[in-house]
Tab-separated table of C-alpha atoms in Angstrom:
chain	number	residue	atom	x	y	z
I	1	SER	CA	136.725	-61.747	40.099
I	2	GLN	CA	135.620	-58.328	39.512
I	3	LYS	CA	131.822	-57.407	40.185
I	4	ILE	CA	130.105	-54.067	39.377
I	5	GLU	CA	126.171	-53.960	40.942
I	6	GLN	CA	123.670	-52.373	40.435
I	7	ASN	CA	120.324	-53.352	41.326
I	8	SER	CA	119.012	-55.071	38.826
I	9	GLU	CA	115.009	-54.429	40.244
I	10	ALA	CA	113.692	-51.064	38.669
I	11	LEU	CA	113.374	-48.372	41.159
I	12	ASN	CA	109.706	-46.519	40.997
I	13	ILE	CA	109.570	-43.233	42.363
I	14	GLN	CA	106.916	-40.928	42.745
I	15	GLU	CA	106.921	-37.675	41.375
I	16	GLY	CA	108.726	-35.093	43.393
I	17	LYS	CA	110.848	-37.457	45.588
I	18	THR	CA	114.087	-38.136	45.672
I	19	ALA	CA	115.865	-40.899	43.526
I	20	THR	CA	118.354	-42.998	45.319
I	21	LEU	CA	120.400	-45.875	42.792
I	22	THR	CA	123.181	-47.280	44.386
I	23	CYS	CA	127.091	-49.138	42.499
I	24	ASN	CA	128.367	-51.587	44.517
I	25	TYR	CA	132.077	-53.180	43.309
I	26	THR	CA	134.413	-55.186	43.950
I	27	ASN	CA	138.173	-56.192	43.416
I	28	TYR	CA	138.565	-52.640	41.313
I	29	SER	CA	140.665	-49.535	42.488
I	30	PRO	CA	139.261	-46.730	40.715
I	31	ALA	CA	140.625	-43.262	40.420
I	32	TYR	CA	137.433	-42.071	38.767
I	33	LEU	CA	133.653	-43.106	38.942
I	34	GLN	CA	130.587	-42.037	36.434
I	35	TRP	CA	127.578	-42.275	35.950
I	36	TYR	CA	125.605	-42.455	32.825
I	37	ARG	CA	122.031	-42.450	31.373
I	38	GLN	CA	120.308	-44.545	28.918
I	39	ASP	CA	117.720	-44.302	27.711
I	40	PRO	CA	116.077	-47.304	25.622
I	41	GLY	CA	117.840	-47.560	22.456
I	42	ARG	CA	120.324	-44.785	22.657
I	43	GLY	CA	123.931	-44.616	23.339
I	44	PRO	CA	125.016	-43.287	27.268
I	45	VAL	CA	124.677	-39.705	27.666
I	46	PHE	CA	127.449	-38.173	30.796
I	47	LEU	CA	125.721	-37.154	33.822
I	48	LEU	CA	128.565	-37.306	36.023
I	49	LEU	CA	132.353	-37.942	37.463
I	50	ILE	CA	133.812	-38.176	40.818
I	51	ARG	CA	137.227	-38.406	41.926
I	52	GLU	CA	138.479	-41.175	44.375
I	53	ASN	CA	139.313	-38.337	46.575
I	54	GLU	CA	135.647	-36.803	46.047
I	55	LYS	CA	132.693	-38.198	49.020
I	56	GLU	CA	130.310	-35.588	46.870
I	57	LYS	CA	129.521	-34.035	43.378
I	58	ARG	CA	126.365	-32.226	42.439
I	59	LYS	CA	124.658	-30.637	39.160
I	60	GLU	CA	121.555	-28.738	39.605
I	61	ARG	CA	119.132	-32.086	40.771
I	62	LEU	CA	121.993	-34.762	40.296
I	63	LYS	CA	123.850	-36.015	43.571
I	64	VAL	CA	126.899	-38.576	43.435
I	65	THR	CA	128.711	-39.470	46.596
I	66	PHE	CA	132.260	-42.056	46.142
I	67	ASP	CA	132.861	-44.357	49.612
I	68	THR	CA	136.192	-46.175	49.002
I	69	THR	CA	136.147	-47.568	52.205
I	70	LEU	CA	132.650	-49.459	52.053
I	71	LYS	CA	133.868	-49.407	47.655
I	72	GLN	CA	129.883	-47.499	46.840
I	73	SER	CA	128.692	-44.621	44.941
I	74	LEU	CA	124.997	-43.880	45.723
I	75	PHE	CA	123.340	-41.542	42.552
I	76	HIS	CA	120.246	-38.895	43.765
I	77	ILE	CA	117.964	-37.500	41.396
I	78	THR	CA	116.813	-34.933	44.116
I	79	ALA	CA	112.674	-34.011	43.258
I	80	SER	CA	112.275	-36.242	40.653
I	81	GLN	CA	110.238	-35.845	37.181
I	82	PRO	CA	108.791	-37.903	35.441
I	83	ALA	CA	111.570	-37.279	32.329
I	84	ASP	CA	113.860	-38.880	34.280
I	85	SER	CA	112.517	-42.113	33.709
I	86	ALA	CA	115.716	-43.916	32.200
I	87	THR	CA	118.182	-46.698	33.421
I	88	TYR	CA	121.442	-45.064	34.957
I	89	LEU	CA	124.583	-46.990	34.448
I	90	CYS	CA	127.587	-46.736	36.235
I	91	ALA	CA	131.064	-46.551	34.784
I	92	LEU	CA	134.885	-47.459	36.891
I	93	ASP	CA	138.367	-45.772	35.951
I	94	GLU	CA	140.767	-46.911	36.966
I	95	THR	CA	143.553	-44.657	34.880
I	96	GLY	CA	142.042	-41.546	35.641
I	97	THR	CA	141.877	-40.957	32.067
I	98	ALA	CA	138.978	-41.715	30.271
I	99	SER	CA	140.976	-44.762	28.670
I	100	LYS	CA	139.208	-47.380	29.541
I	101	LEU	CA	135.065	-48.093	31.046
I	102	THR	CA	134.201	-50.911	32.845
I	103	PHE	CA	130.111	-50.326	33.310
I	104	GLY	CA	128.167	-51.369	35.377
I	105	THR	CA	124.811	-53.149	33.679
I	106	GLY	CA	122.198	-50.680	34.779
I	107	THR	CA	119.179	-49.739	36.701
I	108	ARG	CA	116.370	-48.605	35.580
I	109	LEU	CA	114.031	-45.503	37.182
I	110	GLN	CA	110.938	-44.678	36.564
I	111	VAL	CA	109.006	-41.763	37.990
I	112	THR	CA	105.587	-41.685	37.715
I	113	LEU	CA	103.025	-38.751	38.758
M	9	GLY	CA	128.924	-31.801	25.119
M	10	ALA	CA	130.939	-33.021	22.685
M	11	VAL	CA	128.952	-34.868	19.243
M	12	VAL	CA	129.745	-38.333	18.424
M	13	SER	CA	126.876	-39.794	15.505
M	14	GLN	CA	126.907	-43.271	14.434
M	15	HIS	CA	125.563	-44.521	10.998
M	16	PRO	CA	123.814	-46.601	10.402
M	17	SER	CA	121.888	-46.405	12.830
M	18	ARG	CA	119.973	-49.440	12.143
M	19	VAL	CA	121.281	-52.567	10.354
M	20	ILE	CA	118.968	-55.505	8.752
M	21	CYS	CA	121.537	-58.748	7.092
M	22	LYS	CA	121.520	-62.190	6.017
M	23	SER	CA	123.824	-64.327	7.306
M	24	GLY	CA	127.316	-64.072	5.972
M	25	THR	CA	127.552	-60.866	4.416
M	26	SER	CA	128.962	-57.899	5.830
M	27	VAL	CA	128.742	-54.767	7.962
M	28	LYS	CA	130.034	-51.487	8.269
M	29	ILE	CA	129.434	-49.056	11.488
M	30	GLU	CA	130.702	-45.582	10.995
M	31	CYS	CA	131.867	-43.938	14.344
M	32	ARG	CA	132.278	-40.011	14.061
M	33	SER	CA	132.981	-36.819	15.994
M	34	LEU	CA	131.131	-34.036	14.832
M	35	ASP	CA	133.237	-31.540	16.917
M	36	PHE	CA	136.258	-32.247	18.169
M	37	GLN	CA	139.306	-34.471	16.927
M	38	ALA	CA	139.154	-37.220	18.327
M	39	THR	CA	142.963	-39.716	19.189
M	40	THR	CA	140.669	-42.536	20.789
M	41	MET	CA	137.770	-43.801	19.711
M	42	PHE	CA	136.377	-46.939	21.480
M	43	TRP	CA	133.469	-49.479	20.767
M	44	TYR	CA	131.195	-51.633	22.846
M	45	ARG	CA	128.157	-53.450	21.966
M	46	GLN	CA	125.059	-53.801	24.072
M	47	PHE	CA	122.993	-57.215	24.465
M	48	PRO	CA	119.079	-56.740	26.129
M	49	LYS	CA	119.357	-56.343	29.505
M	50	GLN	CA	123.639	-56.674	29.931
M	51	SER	CA	125.712	-53.887	30.346
M	52	LEU	CA	127.733	-52.176	28.016
M	53	MET	CA	130.768	-54.193	27.271
M	54	LEU	CA	134.533	-53.301	26.019
M	55	MET	CA	135.179	-54.731	22.946
M	56	ALA	CA	138.398	-52.338	21.246
M	57	THR	CA	139.747	-48.863	21.762
M	58	SER	CA	141.074	-47.715	18.357
M	59	ASN	CA	144.296	-44.824	18.641
M	60	GLU	CA	144.420	-42.590	15.373
M	61	GLY	CA	147.642	-44.600	12.418
M	62	SER	CA	148.055	-47.581	14.533
M	63	LYS	CA	146.024	-50.797	15.230
M	64	ALA	CA	143.296	-51.244	17.866
M	65	THR	CA	143.107	-52.718	20.818
M	66	TYR	CA	140.745	-55.497	21.350
M	67	GLU	CA	139.524	-56.937	25.063
M	68	GLN	CA	139.802	-60.932	25.770
M	69	GLY	CA	137.771	-63.340	23.335
M	70	VAL	CA	136.838	-60.435	20.950
M	71	GLU	CA	138.221	-61.583	16.710
M	72	LYS	CA	139.959	-59.622	15.470
M	73	ASP	CA	139.801	-60.932	12.366
M	74	LYS	CA	135.929	-60.880	12.477
M	75	PHE	CA	135.844	-57.551	14.027
M	76	LEU	CA	137.663	-54.692	11.717
M	77	ILE	CA	138.165	-51.620	12.750
M	78	ASN	CA	139.917	-48.835	11.178
M	79	HIS	CA	140.780	-45.284	12.742
M	80	ALA	CA	141.910	-43.932	10.073
M	81	SER	CA	141.289	-39.459	10.498
M	82	LEU	CA	140.860	-38.367	14.022
M	83	THR	CA	137.389	-37.603	13.177
M	84	LEU	CA	136.123	-41.368	11.789
M	85	SER	CA	136.586	-44.757	13.079
M	86	THR	CA	134.757	-47.805	11.476
M	87	LEU	CA	133.689	-50.813	12.709
M	88	THR	CA	133.121	-54.128	10.478
M	89	VAL	CA	131.659	-57.208	11.240
M	90	THR	CA	132.902	-59.268	8.650
M	91	SER	CA	130.558	-62.631	7.802
M	92	ALA	CA	128.057	-61.724	9.863
M	93	HIS	CA	126.171	-64.998	11.758
M	94	PRO	CA	122.608	-64.537	13.963
M	95	GLU	CA	124.802	-64.089	17.349
M	96	ASP	CA	126.144	-61.247	15.868
M	97	SER	CA	123.444	-59.331	16.171
M	98	SER	CA	123.577	-56.767	18.753
M	99	PHE	CA	123.967	-53.172	19.911
M	100	TYR	CA	126.915	-51.563	18.648
M	101	ILE	CA	127.990	-48.462	20.337
M	102	CYS	CA	131.014	-46.166	19.629
M	103	SER	CA	132.744	-43.335	21.580
M	104	ALA	CA	135.699	-40.824	21.714
M	105	ARG	CA	137.600	-39.088	24.041
M	106	GLU	CA	139.134	-35.436	23.663
M	107	PRO	CA	142.825	-35.488	24.220
M	108	ASN	CA	142.942	-34.498	27.857
M	109	GLU	CA	139.635	-35.048	28.635
M	110	GLU	CA	138.028	-37.620	31.910
M	111	THR	CA	134.945	-39.060	30.401
M	112	GLN	CA	133.783	-40.029	27.027
M	113	TYR	CA	131.265	-39.286	24.520
M	114	PHE	CA	128.821	-41.965	23.263
M	115	GLY	CA	127.344	-42.367	19.827
M	116	PRO	CA	123.536	-43.435	19.971
M	117	GLY	CA	124.250	-46.746	18.847
M	118	THR	CA	123.931	-49.399	15.739
M	119	ARG	CA	121.334	-51.810	15.894
M	120	LEU	CA	122.198	-55.094	14.117
M	121	LEU	CA	119.890	-57.733	13.653
M	122	VAL	CA	121.499	-60.942	11.236
M	123	LEU	CA	119.014	-63.398	9.448
């Protein structure tokens, strides 16, 4: 069966450290993999997209890696800040056209002082 | 980035009534809009895909007669939950995609509580 797995337990990080979140998938062949941020009671906000032929993507303090052999994406936030505290969702796009996104359950990140 | 709005942000209704939720793309034309539902501590689940001027495509297990979707213009899609019941209480989120874009832009969501 198809599965997208993200750590269900909250990740607690001290301010200034690097947070690393994991997204593993089974029985999917995504053309793209996307990461979103979701704050409580709000809709997701797009952060980064990485294509199947890309290994790594960066945007400011964010970095995403994509290993299609391991079927895994890692999402890094460097120099984390309390304002980074939120739930982070990965989403798979098998079409490469954003016509159907399948989301993981998300990992809650808590950055403390 | 592209902005998507939803109205209302919260709604409480009695069991058996119908509720309409609006989704608007504010600064772009969205040929395709999507409706998701999210239960507490769960993932977003796609309910249906709506293309302007045509019938919506519903995901397996979603009742099209219960969740009526209308996408009458390039900037507006509506979701009507008909004869709502307590089990329909959830967080409903819409998204929109610009033509040739690789991602979806999400609205802020609508919290529905059916008593």
